[in-house]
PDB file of C-alpha atoms in Angstrom:
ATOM      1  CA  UNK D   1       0.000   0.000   0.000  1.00 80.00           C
ATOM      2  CA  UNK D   2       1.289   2.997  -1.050  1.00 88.00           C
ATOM      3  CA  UNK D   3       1.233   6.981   1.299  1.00 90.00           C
ATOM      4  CA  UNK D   4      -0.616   8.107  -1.499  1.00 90.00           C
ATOM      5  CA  UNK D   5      -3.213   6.110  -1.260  1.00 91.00           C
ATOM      6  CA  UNK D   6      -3.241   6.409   2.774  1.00 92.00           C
ATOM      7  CA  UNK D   7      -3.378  10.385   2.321  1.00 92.00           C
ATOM      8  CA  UNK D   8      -6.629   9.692  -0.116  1.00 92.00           C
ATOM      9  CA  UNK D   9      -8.235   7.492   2.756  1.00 91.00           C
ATOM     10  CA  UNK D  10      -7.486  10.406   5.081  1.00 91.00           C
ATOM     11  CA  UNK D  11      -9.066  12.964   2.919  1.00 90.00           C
ATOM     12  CA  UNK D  12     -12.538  11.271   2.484  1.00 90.00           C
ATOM     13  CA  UNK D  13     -12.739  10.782   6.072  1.00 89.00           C
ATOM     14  CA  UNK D  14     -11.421  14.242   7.119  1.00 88.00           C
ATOM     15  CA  UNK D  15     -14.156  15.720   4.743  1.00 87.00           C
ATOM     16  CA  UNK D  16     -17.279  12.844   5.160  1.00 87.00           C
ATOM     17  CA  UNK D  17     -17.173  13.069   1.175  1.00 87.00           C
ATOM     18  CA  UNK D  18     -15.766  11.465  -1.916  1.00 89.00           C
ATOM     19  CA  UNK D  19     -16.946  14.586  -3.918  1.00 88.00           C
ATOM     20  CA  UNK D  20     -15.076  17.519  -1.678  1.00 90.00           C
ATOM     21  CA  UNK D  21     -12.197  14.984  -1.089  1.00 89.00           C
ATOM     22  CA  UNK D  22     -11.588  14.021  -4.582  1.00 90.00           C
ATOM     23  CA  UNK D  23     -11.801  18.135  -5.343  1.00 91.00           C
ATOM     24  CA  UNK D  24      -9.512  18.588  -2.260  1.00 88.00           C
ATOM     25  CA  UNK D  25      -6.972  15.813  -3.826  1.00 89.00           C
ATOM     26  CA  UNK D  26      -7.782  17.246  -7.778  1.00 90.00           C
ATOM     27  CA  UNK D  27      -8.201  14.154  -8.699  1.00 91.00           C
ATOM     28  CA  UNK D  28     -11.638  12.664 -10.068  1.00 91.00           C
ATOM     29  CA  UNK D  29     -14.285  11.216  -7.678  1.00 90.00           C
ATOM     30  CA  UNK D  30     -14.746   8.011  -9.864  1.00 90.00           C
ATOM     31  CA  UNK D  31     -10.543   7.540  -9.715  1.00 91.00           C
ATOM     32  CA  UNK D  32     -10.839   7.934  -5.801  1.00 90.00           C
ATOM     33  CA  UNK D  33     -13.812   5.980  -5.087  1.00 90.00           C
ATOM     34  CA  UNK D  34     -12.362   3.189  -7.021  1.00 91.00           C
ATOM     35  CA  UNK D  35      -8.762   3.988  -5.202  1.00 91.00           C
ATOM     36  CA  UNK D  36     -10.981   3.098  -1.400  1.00 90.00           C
ATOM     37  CA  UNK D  37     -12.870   0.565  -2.486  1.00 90.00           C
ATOM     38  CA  UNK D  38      -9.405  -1.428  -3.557  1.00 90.00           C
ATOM     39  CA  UNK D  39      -7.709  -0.609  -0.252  1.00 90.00           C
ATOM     40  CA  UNK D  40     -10.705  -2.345   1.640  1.00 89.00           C
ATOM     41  CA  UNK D  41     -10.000  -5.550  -0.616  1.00 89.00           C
ATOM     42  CA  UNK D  42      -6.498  -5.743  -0.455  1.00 90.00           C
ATOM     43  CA  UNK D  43      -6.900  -5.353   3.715  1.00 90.00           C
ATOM     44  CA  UNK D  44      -9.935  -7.976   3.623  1.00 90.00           C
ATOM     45  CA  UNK D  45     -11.843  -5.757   5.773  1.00 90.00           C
ATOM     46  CA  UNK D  46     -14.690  -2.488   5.010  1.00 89.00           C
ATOM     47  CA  UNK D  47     -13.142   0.959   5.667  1.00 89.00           C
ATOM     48  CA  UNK D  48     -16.338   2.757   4.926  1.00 88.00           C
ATOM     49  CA  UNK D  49     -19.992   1.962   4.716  1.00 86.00           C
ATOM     50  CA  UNK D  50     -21.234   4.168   1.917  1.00 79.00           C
ATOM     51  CA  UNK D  51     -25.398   4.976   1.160  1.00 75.00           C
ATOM     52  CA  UNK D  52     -27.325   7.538  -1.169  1.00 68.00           C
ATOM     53  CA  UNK D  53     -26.922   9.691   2.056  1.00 70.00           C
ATOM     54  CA  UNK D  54     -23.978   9.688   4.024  1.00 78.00           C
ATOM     55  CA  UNK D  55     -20.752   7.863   4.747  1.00 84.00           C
ATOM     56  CA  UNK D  56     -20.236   6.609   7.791  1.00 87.00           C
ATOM     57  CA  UNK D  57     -16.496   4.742   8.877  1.00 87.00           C
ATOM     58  CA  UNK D  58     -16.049   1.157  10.386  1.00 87.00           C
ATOM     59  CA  UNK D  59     -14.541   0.113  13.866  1.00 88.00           C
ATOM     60  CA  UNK D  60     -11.771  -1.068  12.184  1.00 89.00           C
ATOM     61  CA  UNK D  61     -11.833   1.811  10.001  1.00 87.00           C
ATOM     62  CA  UNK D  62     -11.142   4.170  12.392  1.00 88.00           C
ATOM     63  CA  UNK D  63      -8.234   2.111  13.656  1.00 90.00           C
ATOM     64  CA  UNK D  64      -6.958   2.302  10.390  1.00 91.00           C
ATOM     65  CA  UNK D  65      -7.390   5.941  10.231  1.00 90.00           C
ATOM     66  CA  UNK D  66      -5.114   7.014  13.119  1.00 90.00           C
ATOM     67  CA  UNK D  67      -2.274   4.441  11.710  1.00 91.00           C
ATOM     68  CA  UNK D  68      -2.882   5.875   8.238  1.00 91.00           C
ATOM     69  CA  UNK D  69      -2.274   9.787  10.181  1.00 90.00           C
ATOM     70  CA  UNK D  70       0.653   8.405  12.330  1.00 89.00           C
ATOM     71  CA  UNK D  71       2.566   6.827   8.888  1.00 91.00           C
ATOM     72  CA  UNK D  72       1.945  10.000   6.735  1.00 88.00           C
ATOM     73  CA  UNK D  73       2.986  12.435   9.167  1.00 86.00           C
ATOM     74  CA  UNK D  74       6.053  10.247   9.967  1.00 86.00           C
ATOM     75  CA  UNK D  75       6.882   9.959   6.409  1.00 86.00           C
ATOM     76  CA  UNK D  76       6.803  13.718   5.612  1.00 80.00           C
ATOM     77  CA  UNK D  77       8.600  14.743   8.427  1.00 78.00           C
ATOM     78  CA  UNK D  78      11.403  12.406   7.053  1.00 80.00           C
ATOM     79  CA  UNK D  79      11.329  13.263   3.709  1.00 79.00           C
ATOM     80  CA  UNK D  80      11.548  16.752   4.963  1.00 73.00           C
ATOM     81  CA  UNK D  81      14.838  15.614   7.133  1.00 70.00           C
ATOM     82  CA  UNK D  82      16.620  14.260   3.970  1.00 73.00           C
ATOM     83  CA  UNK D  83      15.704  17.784   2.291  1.00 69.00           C
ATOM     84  CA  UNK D  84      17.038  18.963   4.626  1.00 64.00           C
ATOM     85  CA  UNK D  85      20.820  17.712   3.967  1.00 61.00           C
ATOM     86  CA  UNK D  86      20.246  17.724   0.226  1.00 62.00           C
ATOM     87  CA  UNK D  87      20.055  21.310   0.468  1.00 56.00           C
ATOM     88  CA  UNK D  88      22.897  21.679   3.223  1.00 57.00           C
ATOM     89  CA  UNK D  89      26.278  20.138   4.276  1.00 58.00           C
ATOM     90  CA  UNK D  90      25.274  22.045   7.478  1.00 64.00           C
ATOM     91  CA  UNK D  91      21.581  20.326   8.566  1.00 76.00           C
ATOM     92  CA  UNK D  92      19.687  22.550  11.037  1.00 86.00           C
ATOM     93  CA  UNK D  93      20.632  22.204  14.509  1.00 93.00           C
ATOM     94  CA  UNK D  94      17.417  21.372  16.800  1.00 93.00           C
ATOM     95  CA  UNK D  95      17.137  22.818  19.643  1.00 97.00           C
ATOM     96  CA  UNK D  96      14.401  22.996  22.846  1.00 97.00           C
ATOM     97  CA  UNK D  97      14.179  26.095  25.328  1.00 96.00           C
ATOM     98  CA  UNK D  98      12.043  27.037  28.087  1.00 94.00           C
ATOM     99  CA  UNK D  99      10.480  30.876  28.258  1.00 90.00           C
ATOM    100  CA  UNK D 100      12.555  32.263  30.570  1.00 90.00           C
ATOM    101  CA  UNK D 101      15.524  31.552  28.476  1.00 93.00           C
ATOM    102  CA  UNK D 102      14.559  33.221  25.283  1.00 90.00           C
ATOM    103  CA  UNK D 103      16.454  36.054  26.043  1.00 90.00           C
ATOM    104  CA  UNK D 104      19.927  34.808  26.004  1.00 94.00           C
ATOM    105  CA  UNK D 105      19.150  31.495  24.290  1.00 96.00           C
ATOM    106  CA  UNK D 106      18.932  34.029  20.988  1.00 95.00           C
ATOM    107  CA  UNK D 107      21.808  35.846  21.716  1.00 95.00           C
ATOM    108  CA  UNK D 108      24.106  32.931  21.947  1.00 97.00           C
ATOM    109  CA  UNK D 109      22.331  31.887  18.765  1.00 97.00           C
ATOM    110  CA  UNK D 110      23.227  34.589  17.104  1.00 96.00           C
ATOM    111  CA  UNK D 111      26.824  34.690  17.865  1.00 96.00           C
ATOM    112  CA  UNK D 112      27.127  31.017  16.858  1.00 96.00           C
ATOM    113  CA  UNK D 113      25.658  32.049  13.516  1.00 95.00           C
ATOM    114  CA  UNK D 114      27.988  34.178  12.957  1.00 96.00           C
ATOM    115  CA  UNK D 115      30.812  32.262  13.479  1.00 94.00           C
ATOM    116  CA  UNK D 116      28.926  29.898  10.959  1.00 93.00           C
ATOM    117  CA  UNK D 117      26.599  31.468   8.599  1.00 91.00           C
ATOM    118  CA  UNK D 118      26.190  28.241   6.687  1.00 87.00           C
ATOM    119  CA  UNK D 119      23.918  27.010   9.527  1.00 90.00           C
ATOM    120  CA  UNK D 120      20.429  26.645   9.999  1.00 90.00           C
ATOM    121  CA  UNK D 121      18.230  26.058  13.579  1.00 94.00           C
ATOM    122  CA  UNK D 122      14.807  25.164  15.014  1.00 93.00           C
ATOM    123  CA  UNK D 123      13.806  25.831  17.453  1.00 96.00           C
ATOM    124  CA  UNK D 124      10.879  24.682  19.867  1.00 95.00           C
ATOM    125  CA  UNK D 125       9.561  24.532  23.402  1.00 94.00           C
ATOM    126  CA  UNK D 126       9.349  21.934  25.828  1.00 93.00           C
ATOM    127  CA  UNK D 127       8.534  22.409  29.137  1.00 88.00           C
ATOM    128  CA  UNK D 128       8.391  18.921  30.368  1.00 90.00           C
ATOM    129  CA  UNK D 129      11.582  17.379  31.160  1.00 91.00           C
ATOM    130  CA  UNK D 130      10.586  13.717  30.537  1.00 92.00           C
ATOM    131  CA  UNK D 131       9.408  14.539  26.970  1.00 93.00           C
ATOM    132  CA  UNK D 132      12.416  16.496  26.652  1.00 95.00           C
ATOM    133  CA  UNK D 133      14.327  13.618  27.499  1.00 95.00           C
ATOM    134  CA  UNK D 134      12.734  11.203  25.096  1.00 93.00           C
ATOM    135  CA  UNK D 135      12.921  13.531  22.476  1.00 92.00           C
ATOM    136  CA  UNK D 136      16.586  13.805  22.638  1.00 93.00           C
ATOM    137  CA  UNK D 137      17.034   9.871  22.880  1.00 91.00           C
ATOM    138  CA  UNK D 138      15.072   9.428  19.808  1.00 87.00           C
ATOM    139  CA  UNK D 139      17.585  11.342  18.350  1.00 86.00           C
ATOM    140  CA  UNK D 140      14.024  14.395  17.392  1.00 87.00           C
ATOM    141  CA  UNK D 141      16.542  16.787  19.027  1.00 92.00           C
ATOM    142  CA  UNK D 142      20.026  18.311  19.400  1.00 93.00           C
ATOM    143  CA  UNK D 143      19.976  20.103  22.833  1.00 97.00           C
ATOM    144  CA  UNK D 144      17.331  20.729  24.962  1.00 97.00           C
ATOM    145  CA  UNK D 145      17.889  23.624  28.256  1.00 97.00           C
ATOM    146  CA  UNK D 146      15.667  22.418  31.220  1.00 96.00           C
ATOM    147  CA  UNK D 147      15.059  23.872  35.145  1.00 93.00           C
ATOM    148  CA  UNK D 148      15.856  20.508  36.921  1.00 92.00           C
ATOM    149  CA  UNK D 149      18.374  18.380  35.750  1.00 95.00           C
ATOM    150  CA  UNK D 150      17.584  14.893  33.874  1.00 95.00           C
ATOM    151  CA  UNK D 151      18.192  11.999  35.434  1.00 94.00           C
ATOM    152  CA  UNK D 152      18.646   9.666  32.499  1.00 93.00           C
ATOM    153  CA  UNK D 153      20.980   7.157  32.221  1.00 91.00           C
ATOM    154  CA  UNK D 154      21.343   8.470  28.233  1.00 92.00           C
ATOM    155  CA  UNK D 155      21.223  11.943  28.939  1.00 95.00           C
ATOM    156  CA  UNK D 156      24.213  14.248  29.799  1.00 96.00           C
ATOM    157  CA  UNK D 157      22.597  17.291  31.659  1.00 97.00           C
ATOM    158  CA  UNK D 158      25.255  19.960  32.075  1.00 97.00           C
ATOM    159  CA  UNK D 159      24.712  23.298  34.724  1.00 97.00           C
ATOM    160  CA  UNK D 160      24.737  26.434  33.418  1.00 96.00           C
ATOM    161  CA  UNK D 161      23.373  28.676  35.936  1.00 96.00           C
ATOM    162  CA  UNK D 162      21.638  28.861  38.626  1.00 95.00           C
ATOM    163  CA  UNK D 163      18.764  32.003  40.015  1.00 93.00           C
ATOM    164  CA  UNK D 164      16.509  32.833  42.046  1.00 94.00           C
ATOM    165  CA  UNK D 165      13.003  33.199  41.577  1.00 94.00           C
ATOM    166  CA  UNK D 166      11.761  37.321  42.343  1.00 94.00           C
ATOM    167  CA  UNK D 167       8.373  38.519  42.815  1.00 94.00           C
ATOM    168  CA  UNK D 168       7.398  40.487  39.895  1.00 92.00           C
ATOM    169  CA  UNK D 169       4.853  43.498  41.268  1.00 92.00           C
ATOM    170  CA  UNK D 170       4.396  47.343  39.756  1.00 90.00           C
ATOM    171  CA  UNK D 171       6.915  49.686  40.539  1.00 87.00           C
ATOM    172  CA  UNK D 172       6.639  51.202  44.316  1.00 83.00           C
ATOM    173  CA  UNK D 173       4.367  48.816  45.859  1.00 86.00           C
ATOM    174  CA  UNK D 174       6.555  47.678  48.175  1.00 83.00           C
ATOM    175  CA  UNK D 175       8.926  51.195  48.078  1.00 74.00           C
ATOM    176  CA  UNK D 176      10.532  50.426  51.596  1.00 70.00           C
ATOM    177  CA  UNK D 177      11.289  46.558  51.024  1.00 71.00           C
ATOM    178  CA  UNK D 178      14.482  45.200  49.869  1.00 75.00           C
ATOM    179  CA  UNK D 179      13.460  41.732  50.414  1.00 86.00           C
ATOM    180  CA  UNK D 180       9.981  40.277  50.816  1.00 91.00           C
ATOM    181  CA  UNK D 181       7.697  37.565  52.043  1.00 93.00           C
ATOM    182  CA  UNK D 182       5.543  36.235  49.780  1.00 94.00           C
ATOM    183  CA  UNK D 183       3.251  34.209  52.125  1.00 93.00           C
ATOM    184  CA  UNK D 184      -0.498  35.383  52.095  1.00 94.00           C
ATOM    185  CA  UNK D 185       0.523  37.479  48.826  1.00 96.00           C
ATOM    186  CA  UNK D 186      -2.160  37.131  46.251  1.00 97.00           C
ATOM    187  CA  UNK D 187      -0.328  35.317  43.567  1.00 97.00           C
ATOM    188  CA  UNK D 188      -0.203  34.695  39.473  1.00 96.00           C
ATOM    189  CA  UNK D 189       1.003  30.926  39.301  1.00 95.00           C
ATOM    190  CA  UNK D 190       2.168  28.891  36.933  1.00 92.00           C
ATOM    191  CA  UNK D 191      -0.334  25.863  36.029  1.00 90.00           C
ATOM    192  CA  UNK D 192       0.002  22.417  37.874  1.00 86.00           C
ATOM    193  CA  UNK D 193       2.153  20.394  35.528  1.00 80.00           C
ATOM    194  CA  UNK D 194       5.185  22.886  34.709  1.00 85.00           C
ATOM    195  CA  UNK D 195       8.313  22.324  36.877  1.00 87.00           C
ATOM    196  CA  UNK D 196       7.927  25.828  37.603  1.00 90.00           C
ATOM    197  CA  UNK D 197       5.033  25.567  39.469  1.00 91.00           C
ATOM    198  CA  UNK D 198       6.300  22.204  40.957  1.00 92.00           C
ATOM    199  CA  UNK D 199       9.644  24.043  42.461  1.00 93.00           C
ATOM    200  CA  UNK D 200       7.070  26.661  43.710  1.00 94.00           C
ATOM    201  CA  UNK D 201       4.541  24.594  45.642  1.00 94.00           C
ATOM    202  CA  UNK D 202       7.636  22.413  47.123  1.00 94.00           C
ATOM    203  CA  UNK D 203       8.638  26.333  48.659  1.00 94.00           C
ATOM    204  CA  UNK D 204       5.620  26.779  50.571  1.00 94.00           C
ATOM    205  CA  UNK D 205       5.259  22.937  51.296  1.00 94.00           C
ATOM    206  CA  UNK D 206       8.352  23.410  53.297  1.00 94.00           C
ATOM    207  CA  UNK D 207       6.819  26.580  54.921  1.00 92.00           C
ATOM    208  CA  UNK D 208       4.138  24.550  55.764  1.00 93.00           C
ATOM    209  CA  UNK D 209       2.040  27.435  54.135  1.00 93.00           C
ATOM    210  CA  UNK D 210      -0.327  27.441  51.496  1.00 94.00           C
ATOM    211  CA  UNK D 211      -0.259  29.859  48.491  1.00 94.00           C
ATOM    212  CA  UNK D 212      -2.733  32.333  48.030  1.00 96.00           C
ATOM    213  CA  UNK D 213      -3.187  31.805  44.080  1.00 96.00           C
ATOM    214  CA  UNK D 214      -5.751  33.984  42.402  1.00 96.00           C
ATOM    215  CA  UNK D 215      -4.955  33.105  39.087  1.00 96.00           C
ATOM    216  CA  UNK D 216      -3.040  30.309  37.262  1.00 96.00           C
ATOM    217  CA  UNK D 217      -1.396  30.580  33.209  1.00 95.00           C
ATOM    218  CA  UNK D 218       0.192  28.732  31.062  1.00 91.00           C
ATOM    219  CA  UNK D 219       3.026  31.216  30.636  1.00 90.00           C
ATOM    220  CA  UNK D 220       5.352  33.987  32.513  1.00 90.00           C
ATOM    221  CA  UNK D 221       4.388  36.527  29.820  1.00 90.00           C
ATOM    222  CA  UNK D 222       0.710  36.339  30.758  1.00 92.00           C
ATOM    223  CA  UNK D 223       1.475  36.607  34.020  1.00 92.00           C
ATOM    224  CA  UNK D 224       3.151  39.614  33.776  1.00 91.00           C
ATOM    225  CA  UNK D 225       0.124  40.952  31.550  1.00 92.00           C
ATOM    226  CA  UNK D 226      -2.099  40.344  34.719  1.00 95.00           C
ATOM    227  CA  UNK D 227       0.988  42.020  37.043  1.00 93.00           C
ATOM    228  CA  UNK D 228       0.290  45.018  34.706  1.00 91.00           C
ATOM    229  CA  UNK D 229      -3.546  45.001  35.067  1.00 93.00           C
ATOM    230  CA  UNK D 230      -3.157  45.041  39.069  1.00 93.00           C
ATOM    231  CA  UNK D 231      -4.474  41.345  39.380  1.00 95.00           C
ATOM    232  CA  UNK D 232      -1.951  40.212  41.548  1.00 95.00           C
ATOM    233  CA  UNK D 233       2.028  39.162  41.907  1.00 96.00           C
ATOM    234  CA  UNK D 234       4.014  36.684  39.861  1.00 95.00           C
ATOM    235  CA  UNK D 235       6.575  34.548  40.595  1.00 94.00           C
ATOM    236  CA  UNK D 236       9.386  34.066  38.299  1.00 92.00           C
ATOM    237  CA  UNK D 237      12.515  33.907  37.360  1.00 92.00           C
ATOM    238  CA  UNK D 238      15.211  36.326  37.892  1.00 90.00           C
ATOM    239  CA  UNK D 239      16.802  36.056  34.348  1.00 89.00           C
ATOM    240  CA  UNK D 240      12.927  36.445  32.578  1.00 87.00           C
ATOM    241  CA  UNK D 241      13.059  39.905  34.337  1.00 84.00           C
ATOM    242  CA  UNK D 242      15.463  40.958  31.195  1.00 73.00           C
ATOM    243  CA  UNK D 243      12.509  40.529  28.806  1.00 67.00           C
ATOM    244  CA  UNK D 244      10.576  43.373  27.312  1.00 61.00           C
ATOM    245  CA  UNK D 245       7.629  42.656  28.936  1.00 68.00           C
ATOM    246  CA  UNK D 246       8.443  43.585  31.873  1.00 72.00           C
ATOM    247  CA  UNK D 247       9.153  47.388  31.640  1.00 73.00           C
ATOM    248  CA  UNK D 248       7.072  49.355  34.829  1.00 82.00           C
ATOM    249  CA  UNK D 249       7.497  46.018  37.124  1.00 87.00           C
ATOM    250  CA  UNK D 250       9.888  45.365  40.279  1.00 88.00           C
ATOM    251  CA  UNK D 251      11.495  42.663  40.481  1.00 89.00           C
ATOM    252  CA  UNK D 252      11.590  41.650  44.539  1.00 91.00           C
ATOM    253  CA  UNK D 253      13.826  39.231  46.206  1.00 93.00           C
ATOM    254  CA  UNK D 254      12.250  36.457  48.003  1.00 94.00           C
ATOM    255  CA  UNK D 255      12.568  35.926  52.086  1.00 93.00           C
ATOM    256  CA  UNK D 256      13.876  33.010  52.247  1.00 94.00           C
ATOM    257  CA  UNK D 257      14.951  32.936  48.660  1.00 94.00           C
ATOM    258  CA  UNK D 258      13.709  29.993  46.184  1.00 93.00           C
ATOM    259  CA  UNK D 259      16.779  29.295  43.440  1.00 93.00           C
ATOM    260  CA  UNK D 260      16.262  26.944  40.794  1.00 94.00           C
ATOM    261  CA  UNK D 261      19.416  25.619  38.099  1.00 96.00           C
ATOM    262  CA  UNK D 262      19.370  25.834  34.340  1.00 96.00           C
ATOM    263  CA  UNK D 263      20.840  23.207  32.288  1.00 97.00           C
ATOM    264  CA  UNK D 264      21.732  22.240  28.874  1.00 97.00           C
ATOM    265  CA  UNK D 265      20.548  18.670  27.800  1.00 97.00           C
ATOM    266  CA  UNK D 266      22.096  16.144  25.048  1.00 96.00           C
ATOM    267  CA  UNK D 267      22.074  12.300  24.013  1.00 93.00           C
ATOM    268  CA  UNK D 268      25.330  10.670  25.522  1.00 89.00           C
ATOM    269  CA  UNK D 269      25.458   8.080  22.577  1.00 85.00           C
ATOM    270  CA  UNK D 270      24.751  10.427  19.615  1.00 85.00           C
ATOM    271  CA  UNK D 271      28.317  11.846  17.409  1.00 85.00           C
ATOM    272  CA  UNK D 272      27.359  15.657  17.335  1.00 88.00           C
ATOM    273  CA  UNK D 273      29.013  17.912  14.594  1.00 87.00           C
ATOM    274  CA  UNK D 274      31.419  20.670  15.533  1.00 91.00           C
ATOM    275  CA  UNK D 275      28.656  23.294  15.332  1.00 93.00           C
ATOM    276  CA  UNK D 276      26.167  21.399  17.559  1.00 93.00           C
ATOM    277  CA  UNK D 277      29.016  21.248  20.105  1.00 94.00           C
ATOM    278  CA  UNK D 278      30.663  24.881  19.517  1.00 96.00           C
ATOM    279  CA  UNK D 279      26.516  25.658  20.527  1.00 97.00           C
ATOM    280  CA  UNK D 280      26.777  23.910  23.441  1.00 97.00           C
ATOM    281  CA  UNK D 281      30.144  25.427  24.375  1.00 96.00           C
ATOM    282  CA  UNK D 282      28.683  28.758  23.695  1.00 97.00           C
ATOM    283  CA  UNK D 283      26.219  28.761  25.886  1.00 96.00           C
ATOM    284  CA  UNK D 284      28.481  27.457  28.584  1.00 96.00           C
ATOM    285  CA  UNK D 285      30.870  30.476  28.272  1.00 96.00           C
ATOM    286  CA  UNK D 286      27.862  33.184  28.222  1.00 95.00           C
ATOM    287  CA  UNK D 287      27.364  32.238  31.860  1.00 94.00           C
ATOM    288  CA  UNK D 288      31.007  31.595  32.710  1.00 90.00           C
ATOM    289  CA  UNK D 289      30.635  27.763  33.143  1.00 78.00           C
ATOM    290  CA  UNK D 290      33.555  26.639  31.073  1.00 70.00           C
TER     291      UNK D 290
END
């Protein structure tokens, strides 16, 4: 069985229609009917029931839906890989941030680039260290920075820095305060599963305090937005407090202080190129770690 013929499948279910799938795919509706009705013989099992009215897709039909999805997507991200180095000696490096590091992540990018302009990068997010770790062992990434080190047996996590978490409020609200408590604060939180929000409620845990949240987000920036609007106070990281977004805020330290450490994450059996590992030098000697 060919892709082809998986990406027609895909198209008459996707649209519930041989005639707006067939236009979709440009080819003609008698071509693509017949095209279905041979994939259900050679498999020995009915894809679709078809009437006068409506089509309506098997059990197994739907089983064979998601497989058909999976293999086409698979396929045309790998055809896109081996474009990828037919077009370059230099194939893009791939690498994963978190928010807060967006600032100097793309300045050491763009000192690395021009050192070699040949080269290309992607770049994504991933917030969950355990999908960042997979990811790199499946060899889907280069590097990968996290805020907790990854304990993986094929995963070398190297520190880069550690900081503190500060509580981000307008400017003069707390005028006489060098340092602040944050207990009984009303605060902007991180959501439940981001290791932010994990290193946050293990603080006040070991206060044996609760937070006063008034608001949970999926990311610092909107946070800050709702700092802004006089909604409350965010915790976050010291080195986020470079970003634009944060122009009219404070930035408070924390009594007793919560720290967390950044580190840069790659596969300990994979043979990197120079320019993957001049990266991962780079960003070593921006914060002095080398």
């Amino acid at each position: 069985m060919k892709i082809l013929q998986l990406e027609y499948f895909i198209e008459v279910v996707n649209h519930n229609s041989f005639t707006k799938a067939a236009q979709a795919l440009h080819i003609s509706q008698p071509s693509l009917t017949a095209t279905i009705k041979k994939m259900g013989h050679d498999l020995g099992y009915q894809l679709l029931k078809r009437s006068t009215k409506e089509i309506t897709i098997t059990e197994k039909g739907i089983q064979f839906y998601n497989y058909a999805v999976n293999l086409v997507q698979q396929y045309h991200q790998t055809m896109e890989q081996m474009y990828d180095l037919k077009l370059s000696q230099t194939p893009k490096i791939k690498m994963a941030t978190i928010e807060s590091t967006a600032y100097w992540v793309s300045i050491v990018i763009r000192q690395h680039q021009q050192q070699h302009p040949d080269q290309h990068y992607q770049i994504t997010e991933i917030l969950n260290p355990e999908i960042l770790a997979q990811k790199l062992t499946n060899f889907e990434l280069h590097l990968g920075i996290s805020n907790d080190q990854i304990r993986h047996e094929d995963v070398v996590s190297v520190p880069l820095y550690e900081e503190d978490y500060v509580l981000l409020a307008p400017n003069d609200t707390f005028e006489s305060q060098t340092a602040i408590s944050i207990k009984g604060l009303p605060l902007i939180l991180p959501n439940k599963p981001y290791q932010v929000r994990k290193h946050i409620d293990d603080y006040f845990t070991h206060l044996e305090e609760r937070p006063n949240i008034v608001m949970e987000v999926e990311r610092f920036e909107a946070a800050t937005n709702f700092v802004h609007q006089g909604m409350g106070y965010a915790v976050i990281p010291r080195v986020y407090y470079q970003s634009r977004y944060t122009q009219h805020l404070s930035a408070l330290t924390i009594r007793p202080t919560i720290k967390r450490t950044i580190y840069i994450n790659y596969a300990r059996n994979r043979q990197y190129s120079d320019h993957v590992r001049n990266l991962v030098t780079a960003c070593q000697r921006y914060w002095g770690t080398l």
